[in-house]
mmCIF file of C-alpha atoms and ligand atoms in Angstrom:
data_model
loop_
_atom_site.group_PDB
_atom_site.id
_atom_site.type_symbol
_atom_site.label_atom_id
_atom_site.label_comp_id
_atom_site.label_asym_id
_atom_site.label_seq_id
_atom_site.Cartn_x
_atom_site.Cartn_y
_atom_site.Cartn_z
ATOM 1 C CA UNK A 21 45.968 -14.764 -9.180
ATOM 2 C CA UNK A 22 43.391 -17.566 -9.243
ATOM 3 C CA UNK A 23 43.283 -19.230 -5.824
ATOM 4 C CA UNK A 24 40.916 -22.074 -6.689
ATOM 5 C CA UNK A 25 37.671 -22.936 -4.966
ATOM 6 C CA UNK A 26 37.462 -22.380 -1.203
ATOM 7 C CA UNK A 27 37.289 -25.535 0.904
ATOM 8 C CA UNK A 28 34.575 -24.128 3.203
ATOM 9 C CA UNK A 29 31.651 -21.745 2.869
ATOM 10 C CA UNK A 30 32.507 -18.141 3.744
ATOM 11 C CA UNK A 31 29.404 -16.532 5.327
ATOM 12 C CA UNK A 32 28.372 -12.988 4.352
ATOM 13 C CA UNK A 33 28.746 -11.837 7.958
ATOM 14 C CA UNK A 34 29.824 -13.185 11.319
ATOM 15 C CA UNK A 35 30.612 -12.007 14.864
ATOM 16 C CA UNK A 36 34.110 -11.692 16.270
ATOM 17 C CA UNK A 37 34.418 -12.623 19.950
ATOM 18 C CA UNK A 38 37.673 -12.798 21.893
ATOM 19 C CA UNK A 39 38.732 -13.843 25.411
ATOM 20 C CA UNK A 40 37.946 -10.372 26.828
ATOM 21 C CA UNK A 41 34.357 -10.715 25.634
ATOM 22 C CA UNK A 42 34.016 -14.179 27.145
ATOM 23 C CA UNK A 43 35.523 -13.042 30.457
ATOM 24 C CA UNK A 44 33.169 -10.059 30.613
ATOM 25 C CA UNK A 45 30.145 -12.372 30.407
ATOM 26 C CA UNK A 46 31.584 -14.863 32.902
ATOM 27 C CA UNK A 47 32.186 -12.053 35.397
ATOM 28 C CA UNK A 48 28.475 -11.183 35.307
ATOM 29 C CA UNK A 49 27.556 -14.853 35.738
ATOM 30 C CA UNK A 50 29.685 -14.975 38.900
ATOM 31 C CA UNK A 51 28.133 -11.781 40.324
ATOM 32 C CA UNK A 52 24.833 -10.860 41.972
ATOM 33 C CA UNK A 53 22.842 -9.625 38.983
ATOM 34 C CA UNK A 54 22.422 -11.538 35.759
ATOM 35 C CA UNK A 55 19.676 -9.167 34.658
ATOM 36 C CA UNK A 56 18.682 -5.604 35.668
ATOM 37 C CA UNK A 57 22.077 -4.969 37.228
ATOM 38 C CA UNK A 58 24.643 -2.247 36.609
ATOM 39 C CA UNK A 59 25.869 -3.471 33.199
ATOM 40 C CA UNK A 60 22.742 -2.265 31.361
ATOM 41 C CA UNK A 61 23.208 1.404 32.335
ATOM 42 C CA UNK A 62 26.939 1.172 31.680
ATOM 43 C CA UNK A 63 26.334 -0.232 28.192
ATOM 44 C CA UNK A 64 23.691 2.408 27.462
ATOM 45 C CA UNK A 65 26.049 5.184 28.578
ATOM 46 C CA UNK A 66 28.890 3.779 26.523
ATOM 47 C CA UNK A 67 26.867 3.658 23.288
ATOM 48 C CA UNK A 68 25.252 7.075 23.942
ATOM 49 C CA UNK A 69 28.652 8.670 24.521
ATOM 50 C CA UNK A 70 30.155 7.012 21.446
ATOM 51 C CA UNK A 71 27.409 8.192 19.092
ATOM 52 C CA UNK A 72 26.946 11.610 20.729
ATOM 53 C CA UNK A 73 23.417 11.187 22.081
ATOM 54 C CA UNK A 74 22.098 12.136 25.505
ATOM 55 C CA UNK A 75 19.970 9.095 26.323
ATOM 56 C CA UNK A 76 19.961 5.395 25.435
ATOM 57 C CA UNK A 77 17.582 2.534 26.206
ATOM 58 C CA UNK A 78 18.680 -1.071 25.649
ATOM 59 C CA UNK A 79 16.150 -3.642 24.396
ATOM 60 C CA UNK A 80 16.007 -7.411 23.894
ATOM 61 C CA UNK A 81 16.675 -6.902 20.174
ATOM 62 C CA UNK A 82 16.602 -4.234 17.506
ATOM 63 C CA UNK A 83 13.060 -5.118 16.463
ATOM 64 C CA UNK A 84 11.762 -4.550 20.012
ATOM 65 C CA UNK A 85 13.706 -1.267 20.075
ATOM 66 C CA UNK A 86 11.972 -0.137 16.865
ATOM 67 C CA UNK A 87 8.635 -1.166 18.359
ATOM 68 C CA UNK A 88 9.491 1.044 21.344
ATOM 69 C CA UNK A 89 10.378 3.941 19.038
ATOM 70 C CA UNK A 90 7.006 3.653 17.263
ATOM 71 C CA UNK A 91 5.269 3.604 20.653
ATOM 72 C CA UNK A 92 7.221 6.641 21.889
ATOM 73 C CA UNK A 93 6.436 8.444 18.621
ATOM 74 C CA UNK A 94 2.757 7.894 19.379
ATOM 75 C CA UNK A 95 2.046 5.734 16.330
ATOM 76 C CA UNK A 96 -1.428 4.216 16.480
ATOM 77 C CA UNK A 97 -4.253 3.010 14.230
ATOM 78 C CA UNK A 98 -4.760 5.261 11.218
ATOM 79 C CA UNK A 99 -1.282 6.799 11.408
ATOM 80 C CA UNK A 100 0.968 6.461 8.376
ATOM 81 C CA UNK A 101 4.702 5.943 8.642
ATOM 82 C CA UNK A 102 6.923 6.313 5.582
ATOM 83 C CA UNK A 103 9.794 3.859 5.224
ATOM 84 C CA UNK A 104 11.965 2.119 2.631
ATOM 85 C CA UNK A 105 10.888 -1.073 0.843
ATOM 86 C CA UNK A 106 14.526 -2.232 0.701
ATOM 87 C CA UNK A 107 15.058 -3.168 4.324
ATOM 88 C CA UNK A 108 14.699 -5.979 6.799
ATOM 89 C CA UNK A 109 11.089 -6.783 7.722
ATOM 90 C CA UNK A 110 11.426 -5.246 11.197
ATOM 91 C CA UNK A 111 11.539 -1.632 9.948
ATOM 92 C CA UNK A 112 7.912 -1.691 8.831
ATOM 93 C CA UNK A 113 6.682 -4.519 11.099
ATOM 94 C CA UNK A 114 7.286 -2.169 14.044
ATOM 95 C CA UNK A 115 4.645 0.146 12.548
ATOM 96 C CA UNK A 116 2.192 -2.747 12.192
ATOM 97 C CA UNK A 117 2.751 -3.763 15.842
ATOM 98 C CA UNK A 118 1.356 -0.354 16.849
ATOM 99 C CA UNK A 119 -1.602 -0.647 14.488
ATOM 100 C CA UNK A 120 -0.140 1.960 12.123
ATOM 101 C CA UNK A 121 0.069 1.845 8.339
ATOM 102 C CA UNK A 122 3.467 1.549 6.643
ATOM 103 C CA UNK A 123 3.877 3.523 3.414
ATOM 104 C CA UNK A 124 6.806 2.695 1.155
ATOM 105 C CA UNK A 125 8.743 5.445 -0.627
ATOM 106 C CA UNK A 126 11.117 4.437 -3.417
ATOM 107 C CA UNK A 127 14.896 4.378 -3.082
ATOM 108 C CA UNK A 128 17.629 6.541 -4.601
ATOM 109 C CA UNK A 129 19.224 4.318 -7.246
ATOM 110 C CA UNK A 130 22.730 5.545 -6.378
ATOM 111 C CA UNK A 131 22.733 4.836 -2.630
ATOM 112 C CA UNK A 132 19.785 2.381 -2.402
ATOM 113 C CA UNK A 133 18.571 4.450 0.580
ATOM 114 C CA UNK A 134 15.114 6.008 0.759
ATOM 115 C CA UNK A 135 14.897 9.059 -1.524
ATOM 116 C CA UNK A 136 13.985 12.349 0.230
ATOM 117 C CA UNK A 137 12.024 13.452 -2.891
ATOM 118 C CA UNK A 138 10.040 10.219 -2.805
ATOM 119 C CA UNK A 139 9.312 10.703 0.908
ATOM 120 C CA UNK A 140 7.759 14.087 0.093
ATOM 121 C CA UNK A 141 5.426 12.586 -2.517
ATOM 122 C CA UNK A 142 4.066 10.125 0.087
ATOM 123 C CA UNK A 143 3.187 12.626 2.820
ATOM 124 C CA UNK A 144 -0.531 12.943 3.632
ATOM 125 C CA UNK A 145 -2.364 14.484 6.579
ATOM 126 C CA UNK A 146 -2.168 11.068 8.261
ATOM 127 C CA UNK A 147 1.629 10.828 8.097
ATOM 128 C CA UNK A 148 3.153 10.801 11.568
ATOM 129 C CA UNK A 149 6.730 9.579 11.188
ATOM 130 C CA UNK A 150 9.531 8.543 8.842
ATOM 131 C CA UNK A 151 11.636 5.443 9.469
ATOM 132 C CA UNK A 152 14.731 5.862 7.296
ATOM 133 C CA UNK A 153 17.145 2.941 7.006
ATOM 134 C CA UNK A 154 20.923 3.361 6.596
ATOM 135 C CA UNK A 155 21.172 0.480 4.137
ATOM 136 C CA UNK A 156 24.561 -1.309 4.079
ATOM 137 C CA UNK A 157 25.926 1.209 6.645
ATOM 138 C CA UNK A 158 25.741 4.330 4.473
ATOM 139 C CA UNK A 159 23.779 7.011 6.381
ATOM 140 C CA UNK A 160 20.591 8.378 4.842
ATOM 141 C CA UNK A 161 20.461 12.066 3.850
ATOM 142 C CA UNK A 162 19.653 13.073 7.406
ATOM 143 C CA UNK A 163 19.707 16.861 6.859
ATOM 144 C CA UNK A 164 17.113 16.708 4.101
ATOM 145 C CA UNK A 165 14.971 14.180 5.953
ATOM 146 C CA UNK A 166 15.117 16.262 9.170
ATOM 147 C CA UNK A 167 14.013 19.303 7.184
ATOM 148 C CA UNK A 168 11.071 17.402 5.663
ATOM 149 C CA UNK A 169 10.164 16.092 9.131
ATOM 150 C CA UNK A 170 10.301 19.594 10.615
ATOM 151 C CA UNK A 171 8.223 21.124 7.799
ATOM 152 C CA UNK A 172 5.490 18.493 8.145
ATOM 153 C CA UNK A 173 5.666 17.948 11.899
ATOM 154 C CA UNK A 174 6.822 14.327 11.599
ATOM 155 C CA UNK A 175 9.021 12.263 13.867
ATOM 156 C CA UNK A 176 12.251 11.076 12.244
ATOM 157 C CA UNK A 177 13.336 7.590 13.331
ATOM 158 C CA UNK A 178 16.623 6.288 11.936
ATOM 159 C CA UNK A 179 16.969 2.508 11.550
ATOM 160 C CA UNK A 180 20.728 2.371 12.039
ATOM 161 C CA UNK A 181 20.965 -1.410 12.424
ATOM 162 C CA UNK A 182 23.625 -1.278 9.675
ATOM 163 C CA UNK A 183 25.389 1.942 10.584
ATOM 164 C CA UNK A 184 26.845 1.934 14.093
ATOM 165 C CA UNK A 185 30.147 3.808 13.700
ATOM 166 C CA UNK A 186 29.143 5.546 10.450
ATOM 167 C CA UNK A 187 29.255 9.339 10.075
ATOM 168 C CA UNK A 188 27.276 11.968 8.226
ATOM 169 C CA UNK A 189 28.777 15.423 7.619
ATOM 170 C CA UNK A 190 31.249 14.778 10.414
ATOM 171 C CA UNK A 191 28.667 13.589 12.956
ATOM 172 C CA UNK A 192 28.279 10.014 14.137
ATOM 173 C CA UNK A 193 24.972 8.322 13.320
ATOM 174 C CA UNK A 194 22.976 8.435 16.564
ATOM 175 C CA UNK A 195 22.556 12.167 17.094
ATOM 176 C CA UNK A 196 20.930 12.978 13.736
ATOM 177 C CA UNK A 197 17.317 11.803 14.095
ATOM 178 C CA UNK A 198 14.694 12.115 16.856
ATOM 179 C CA UNK A 199 15.342 8.475 17.726
ATOM 180 C CA UNK A 200 17.977 6.103 16.326
ATOM 181 C CA UNK A 201 17.919 2.303 16.554
ATOM 182 C CA UNK A 202 20.959 0.026 16.714
ATOM 183 C CA UNK A 203 20.911 -3.781 16.545
ATOM 184 C CA UNK A 204 23.421 -6.096 18.213
ATOM 185 C CA UNK A 205 22.615 -9.217 16.228
ATOM 186 C CA UNK A 206 25.788 -11.264 15.528
ATOM 187 C CA UNK A 207 26.130 -10.073 11.900
ATOM 188 C CA UNK A 208 25.986 -6.408 12.965
ATOM 189 C CA UNK A 209 29.003 -4.280 14.018
ATOM 190 C CA UNK A 210 29.040 -5.270 17.691
ATOM 191 C CA UNK A 211 27.013 -8.089 19.181
ATOM 192 C CA UNK A 212 25.213 -9.041 22.383
ATOM 193 C CA UNK A 213 23.753 -12.226 20.831
ATOM 194 C CA UNK A 214 20.330 -10.646 20.542
ATOM 195 C CA UNK A 215 20.060 -7.002 21.460
ATOM 196 C CA UNK A 216 19.080 -3.526 20.379
ATOM 197 C CA UNK A 217 19.039 0.083 21.536
ATOM 198 C CA UNK A 218 17.341 3.418 20.930
ATOM 199 C CA UNK A 219 19.358 6.587 21.409
ATOM 200 C CA UNK A 220 17.696 10.009 21.608
ATOM 201 C CA UNK A 221 18.225 13.555 22.836
ATOM 202 C CA UNK A 222 14.562 13.911 23.824
ATOM 203 C CA UNK A 223 13.783 13.247 27.490
ATOM 204 C CA UNK A 224 10.074 12.608 26.797
ATOM 205 C CA UNK A 225 10.935 9.842 24.336
ATOM 206 C CA UNK A 226 13.506 8.527 26.804
ATOM 207 C CA UNK A 227 10.946 8.224 29.595
ATOM 208 C CA UNK A 228 8.409 6.547 27.336
ATOM 209 C CA UNK A 229 10.999 4.049 26.087
ATOM 210 C CA UNK A 230 12.012 3.115 29.644
ATOM 211 C CA UNK A 231 8.381 2.454 30.581
ATOM 212 C CA UNK A 232 7.603 0.575 27.380
ATOM 213 C CA UNK A 233 10.428 -1.940 27.805
ATOM 214 C CA UNK A 234 9.270 -2.691 31.378
ATOM 215 C CA UNK A 235 5.513 -3.474 31.160
ATOM 216 C CA UNK A 236 4.532 0.206 31.029
ATOM 217 C CA UNK A 237 5.556 0.497 34.691
ATOM 218 C CA UNK A 238 7.190 3.361 36.527
ATOM 219 C CA UNK A 239 8.527 4.000 40.034
ATOM 220 C CA UNK A 240 9.738 7.530 39.288
ATOM 221 C CA UNK A 241 8.144 9.762 42.003
ATOM 222 C CA UNK A 242 7.481 12.630 39.587
ATOM 223 C CA UNK A 243 5.679 10.312 37.138
ATOM 224 C CA UNK A 244 3.239 8.751 39.644
ATOM 225 C CA UNK A 245 -0.402 9.846 39.892
ATOM 226 C CA UNK A 246 -0.430 8.948 43.633
ATOM 227 C CA UNK A 247 2.107 7.424 46.004
ATOM 228 C CA UNK A 248 1.190 4.768 48.581
ATOM 229 C CA UNK A 249 4.763 4.392 49.808
ATOM 230 C CA UNK A 250 8.255 3.237 48.884
ATOM 231 C CA UNK A 251 6.970 -0.053 47.391
ATOM 232 C CA UNK A 252 4.582 1.727 45.085
ATOM 233 C CA UNK A 253 4.667 1.354 41.300
ATOM 234 C CA UNK A 254 2.203 2.245 38.593
ATOM 235 C CA UNK A 255 1.426 0.751 35.202
ATOM 236 C CA UNK A 256 0.532 3.718 33.034
ATOM 237 C CA UNK A 257 0.606 2.151 29.575
ATOM 238 C CA UNK A 258 0.547 -1.317 28.047
ATOM 239 C CA UNK A 259 4.241 -2.111 27.802
ATOM 240 C CA UNK A 260 6.191 -5.306 27.232
ATOM 241 C CA UNK A 261 9.035 -7.173 28.847
ATOM 242 C CA UNK A 262 11.727 -6.070 26.388
ATOM 243 C CA UNK A 263 14.609 -5.935 28.875
ATOM 244 C CA UNK A 264 18.150 -6.885 27.938
ATOM 245 C CA UNK A 265 20.134 -9.011 30.435
ATOM 246 C CA UNK A 266 23.321 -7.935 32.203
ATOM 247 C CA UNK A 267 25.153 -10.841 30.580
ATOM 248 C CA UNK A 268 24.362 -9.354 27.185
ATOM 249 C CA UNK A 269 25.144 -5.792 28.247
ATOM 250 C CA UNK A 270 28.556 -6.881 29.591
ATOM 251 C CA UNK A 271 29.291 -8.483 26.234
ATOM 252 C CA UNK A 272 28.191 -5.281 24.506
ATOM 253 C CA UNK A 273 30.487 -3.121 26.669
ATOM 254 C CA UNK A 274 33.435 -5.342 25.819
ATOM 255 C CA UNK A 275 32.549 -5.381 22.113
ATOM 256 C CA UNK A 276 32.255 -1.564 22.024
ATOM 257 C CA UNK A 277 35.960 -1.351 22.896
ATOM 258 C CA UNK A 278 36.646 -2.962 19.515
ATOM 259 C CA UNK A 279 34.091 -1.074 17.423
ATOM 260 C CA UNK A 280 36.559 1.393 15.897
ATOM 261 C CA UNK A 281 38.847 -1.438 14.870
ATOM 262 C CA UNK A 282 35.914 -3.455 13.471
ATOM 263 C CA UNK A 283 34.756 -0.494 11.367
ATOM 264 C CA UNK A 284 38.301 0.272 10.191
ATOM 265 C CA UNK A 285 38.779 -3.337 9.065
ATOM 266 C CA UNK A 286 35.410 -3.303 7.265
ATOM 267 C CA UNK A 287 36.451 -0.102 5.452
ATOM 268 C CA UNK A 288 39.773 -1.677 4.533
ATOM 269 C CA UNK A 289 38.068 -4.700 2.981
ATOM 270 C CA UNK A 290 35.539 -2.484 1.164
ATOM 271 C CA UNK A 291 38.445 -0.422 -0.251
ATOM 272 C CA UNK A 292 40.069 -3.607 -1.579
ATOM 273 C CA UNK A 293 36.804 -4.693 -3.240
ATOM 274 C CA UNK A 294 36.327 -1.188 -4.686
ATOM 275 C CA UNK A 295 39.808 -1.337 -6.162
ATOM 276 C CA UNK A 296 39.879 -4.941 -7.375
ATOM 277 C CA UNK A 297 36.358 -5.104 -8.819
ATOM 278 C CA UNK A 298 36.340 -1.707 -10.544
ATOM 279 C CA UNK A 299 36.029 -1.206 -14.293
ATOM 280 C CA UNK A 300 34.060 -4.383 -14.912
ATOM 281 C CA UNK A 301 31.270 -3.479 -17.329
ATOM 282 C CA UNK A 302 27.836 -4.482 -16.048
ATOM 283 C CA UNK A 303 29.027 -4.913 -12.453
ATOM 284 C CA UNK A 304 27.938 -1.966 -10.303
ATOM 285 C CA UNK A 305 29.840 -1.272 -7.077
ATOM 286 C CA UNK A 306 28.549 0.694 -4.060
ATOM 287 C CA UNK A 307 28.307 4.471 -4.515
ATOM 288 C CA UNK A 308 29.107 6.732 -1.596
ATOM 289 C CA UNK A 309 27.355 10.061 -1.298
ATOM 290 C CA UNK A 310 29.537 13.099 -0.504
ATOM 291 C CA UNK A 311 29.662 13.712 3.258
ATOM 292 C CA UNK A 312 28.746 10.141 4.236
ATOM 293 C CA UNK A 313 31.208 7.748 5.812
ATOM 294 C CA UNK A 314 29.769 4.257 5.739
ATOM 295 C CA UNK A 315 30.497 1.702 8.437
ATOM 296 C CA UNK A 316 30.164 -0.998 5.744
ATOM 297 C CA UNK A 317 27.793 -3.539 7.229
ATOM 298 C CA UNK A 318 27.172 -4.961 3.747
ATOM 299 C CA UNK A 319 28.933 -4.820 0.396
ATOM 300 C CA UNK A 320 26.213 -4.969 -2.264
ATOM 301 C CA UNK A 321 27.207 -5.608 -5.878
ATOM 302 C CA UNK A 322 24.699 -5.247 -8.707
ATOM 303 C CA UNK A 323 24.780 -7.402 -11.815
ATOM 304 C CA UNK A 324 23.070 -5.497 -14.612
ATOM 305 C CA UNK A 325 20.209 -7.405 -16.162
ATOM 306 C CA UNK A 326 21.308 -6.815 -19.757
ATOM 307 C CA UNK A 327 24.574 -8.693 -19.097
ATOM 308 C CA UNK A 328 23.748 -11.182 -16.360
ATOM 309 C CA UNK A 329 21.112 -13.517 -15.022
ATOM 310 C CA UNK A 330 21.337 -12.721 -11.305
ATOM 311 C CA UNK A 331 20.074 -16.156 -10.181
ATOM 312 C CA UNK A 332 22.742 -17.857 -12.270
ATOM 313 C CA UNK A 333 25.487 -15.629 -10.867
ATOM 314 C CA UNK A 334 24.195 -16.152 -7.323
ATOM 315 C CA UNK A 335 24.249 -19.938 -7.674
ATOM 316 C CA UNK A 336 27.684 -19.895 -9.311
ATOM 317 C CA UNK A 337 29.103 -17.862 -6.400
ATOM 318 C CA UNK A 338 27.531 -20.227 -3.873
ATOM 319 C CA UNK A 339 29.094 -23.117 -5.800
ATOM 320 C CA UNK A 340 32.453 -21.396 -5.226
ATOM 321 C CA UNK A 341 31.674 -21.486 -1.463
ATOM 322 C CA UNK A 342 31.105 -17.742 -1.307
ATOM 323 C CA UNK A 343 28.171 -17.162 1.065
ATOM 324 C CA UNK A 344 26.434 -14.533 -1.026
ATOM 325 C CA UNK A 345 23.005 -13.213 -0.053
ATOM 326 C CA UNK A 346 20.329 -10.800 -1.267
ATOM 327 C CA UNK A 347 19.464 -7.805 0.964
ATOM 328 C CA UNK A 348 16.513 -7.359 0.598
ATOM 329 C CA UNK A 349 13.246 -8.420 -1.057
ATOM 330 C CA UNK A 350 10.919 -5.358 -1.297
ATOM 331 C CA UNK A 351 8.899 -5.704 1.900
ATOM 332 C CA UNK A 352 5.532 -4.992 0.269
ATOM 333 C CA UNK A 353 5.962 -8.160 -1.854
ATOM 334 C CA UNK A 354 5.794 -10.384 1.232
ATOM 335 C CA UNK A 355 2.614 -12.502 1.399
ATOM 336 C CA UNK A 356 1.630 -10.998 4.747
ATOM 337 C CA UNK A 357 1.869 -7.480 3.359
ATOM 338 C CA UNK A 358 -0.047 -8.471 0.222
ATOM 339 C CA UNK A 359 -3.063 -9.590 2.239
ATOM 340 C CA UNK A 360 -3.285 -6.410 4.321
ATOM 341 C CA UNK A 361 -6.540 -4.509 3.767
ATOM 342 C CA UNK A 362 -4.750 -1.744 1.846
ATOM 343 C CA UNK A 363 -2.418 -1.947 -1.133
ATOM 344 C CA UNK A 364 1.071 -0.659 -1.820
ATOM 345 C CA UNK A 365 2.214 1.097 -4.962
ATOM 346 C CA UNK A 366 5.181 -0.797 -6.403
ATOM 347 C CA UNK A 367 8.487 1.099 -6.225
ATOM 348 C CA UNK A 368 10.269 0.902 -9.608
ATOM 349 C CA UNK A 369 13.801 1.480 -8.335
ATOM 350 C CA UNK A 370 13.368 -0.965 -5.471
ATOM 351 C CA UNK A 371 12.187 -3.647 -7.903
ATOM 352 C CA UNK A 372 15.122 -3.005 -10.232
ATOM 353 C CA UNK A 373 17.534 -3.065 -7.300
ATOM 354 C CA UNK A 374 16.093 -6.336 -6.008
ATOM 355 C CA UNK A 375 16.418 -8.065 -9.387
ATOM 356 C CA UNK A 376 20.140 -7.281 -9.647
ATOM 357 C CA UNK A 377 21.624 -7.188 -6.123
ATOM 358 C CA UNK A 378 24.074 -9.658 -4.608
ATOM 359 C CA UNK A 379 25.750 -9.111 -1.221
ATOM 360 C CA UNK A 380 29.276 -10.495 -1.033
ATOM 361 C CA UNK A 381 30.944 -11.401 2.300
ATOM 362 C CA UNK A 382 32.234 -8.549 4.460
ATOM 363 C CA UNK A 383 33.081 -8.845 8.156
ATOM 364 C CA UNK A 384 36.131 -7.851 10.216
ATOM 365 C CA UNK A 385 37.254 -11.374 11.016
ATOM 366 C CA UNK A 386 37.801 -12.170 7.310
ATOM 367 C CA UNK A 387 41.454 -12.883 6.545
ATOM 368 C CA UNK A 388 43.276 -11.405 3.563
ATOM 369 C CA UNK A 389 43.025 -14.856 1.966
ATOM 370 C CA UNK A 390 39.255 -14.837 2.473
ATOM 371 C CA UNK A 391 39.095 -11.438 0.758
ATOM 372 C CA UNK A 392 41.222 -12.719 -2.148
ATOM 373 C CA UNK A 393 39.041 -15.794 -2.513
ATOM 374 C CA UNK A 394 35.938 -13.592 -2.860
ATOM 375 C CA UNK A 395 37.612 -11.414 -5.498
ATOM 376 C CA UNK A 396 38.849 -14.452 -7.441
ATOM 377 C CA UNK A 397 35.392 -16.061 -7.391
ATOM 378 C CA UNK A 398 33.628 -12.844 -8.466
ATOM 379 C CA UNK A 399 36.073 -12.363 -11.364
ATOM 380 C CA UNK A 400 35.809 -15.948 -12.482
ATOM 381 C CA UNK A 401 31.991 -15.953 -12.346
ATOM 382 C CA UNK A 402 31.922 -12.565 -14.107
ATOM 383 C CA UNK A 403 33.979 -13.961 -17.012
ATOM 384 C CA UNK A 404 31.954 -17.158 -17.253
ATOM 385 C CA UNK A 405 28.479 -15.609 -17.144
ATOM 386 C CA UNK A 406 28.777 -12.181 -18.785
ATOM 387 C CA UNK A 407 26.587 -11.886 -21.830
ATOM 388 C CA UNK A 408 24.841 -15.182 -21.142
ATOM 389 C CA UNK A 409 21.133 -14.641 -20.649
HETATM 390 C C1 LIG B 516 19.011 -6.418 11.935
HETATM 391 C C2 LIG B 516 18.027 -5.400 11.496
HETATM 392 C C3 LIG B 516 16.897 -5.025 12.262
HETATM 393 C C4 LIG B 516 16.424 -5.786 13.474
HETATM 394 O O1 LIG B 516 17.331 -6.044 14.423
HETATM 395 P P1 LIG B 516 17.218 -7.363 15.332
HETATM 396 O O2 LIG B 516 18.195 -7.029 16.424
HETATM 397 O O3 LIG B 516 17.625 -8.524 14.500
HETATM 398 O O4 LIG B 516 15.838 -7.471 15.838
HETATM 399 C C5 LIG B 516 16.113 -3.980 11.826
HETATM 400 N N1 LIG B 516 16.378 -3.341 10.688
HETATM 401 C C6 LIG B 516 17.416 -3.674 9.910
HETATM 402 C C7 LIG B 516 17.659 -2.911 8.648
HETATM 403 C C8 LIG B 516 18.254 -4.741 10.270
HETATM 404 O O5 LIG B 516 19.259 -5.095 9.473
#
């Protein structure tokens, strides 16, 4: 069974580009528009159709898209937005960009996603929105969060950077929240290099997002306050230049053709891990909530503190050339967050999760031998370090 140490480092995630993808980009380079051409709309339509949403707006990256969502949601100084502490920095930074105040609600220790009960305990009369993150690709409990949002008049934004292609109660992630963000960073399910998108069924949000990504400008006749002629445009808000290029959108269109295969391969690898690493005392594997179908962006293992020293295990796996990682450090522990003029209550579950989590490699381009090498390394490290403190 033992395959010996890998000869090269296996990263935790990586893109998969083929000749079709390369040709799609080259075709744009040979054409008339390298930005603001027809590929952007085509990419937006393709993603919207796939996830079952009416509108989509592409952005330079997922972080800019989240910034746009906070703008469209009307977040401003004094407004509180509830989010998860176990996420990438961008989820709550987007609130700070708008002058709002992030509030962290603890996670559910089974799924590692934000807990609906904990969201409820954090609601005040200043709360304006919830940014829920589908950590690792497992959708959040969207029905319960939507209900909370409706009861308290909050806007529900889903950070679905990890969950393109995932489903919740039979519906694709993308039509569940008021606005849903996808990222096209190379480790995510499909890539455009850098890139992001918001999908929504709300035309008001859609219009605001379009303006925000283009300097706050509009040329839509029914949006203008006056009209000097066909050249006329108006800046109605302070927007940014957050536009994606046609080169990127063409790559995204080509990548979308492979999304179902990418997700299927990720699920296949996750199934093998679930099978091969089961029944190992002290090693906790991902739990899947009934009704959720993860798209498996990450495979997070947890090494219980009464059996393992996580740092030791992490280093041992790196020594085996397994590119393990930790997703994520509770955001409120970052130095920048610590010096903000307000303080954050520590989240017990998030802290416990952070102390024990290790992400092992999972991406569609992994070969069966790569998968076996991860399993062999995990088993060998498990045997060597269990019980050692
Ligand atoms: C990747 C990611 C983002 C940001 O996306 P970028 O495209 O890298 O800006 C936001 N939230 C989460 C949870 C992510 O993983």
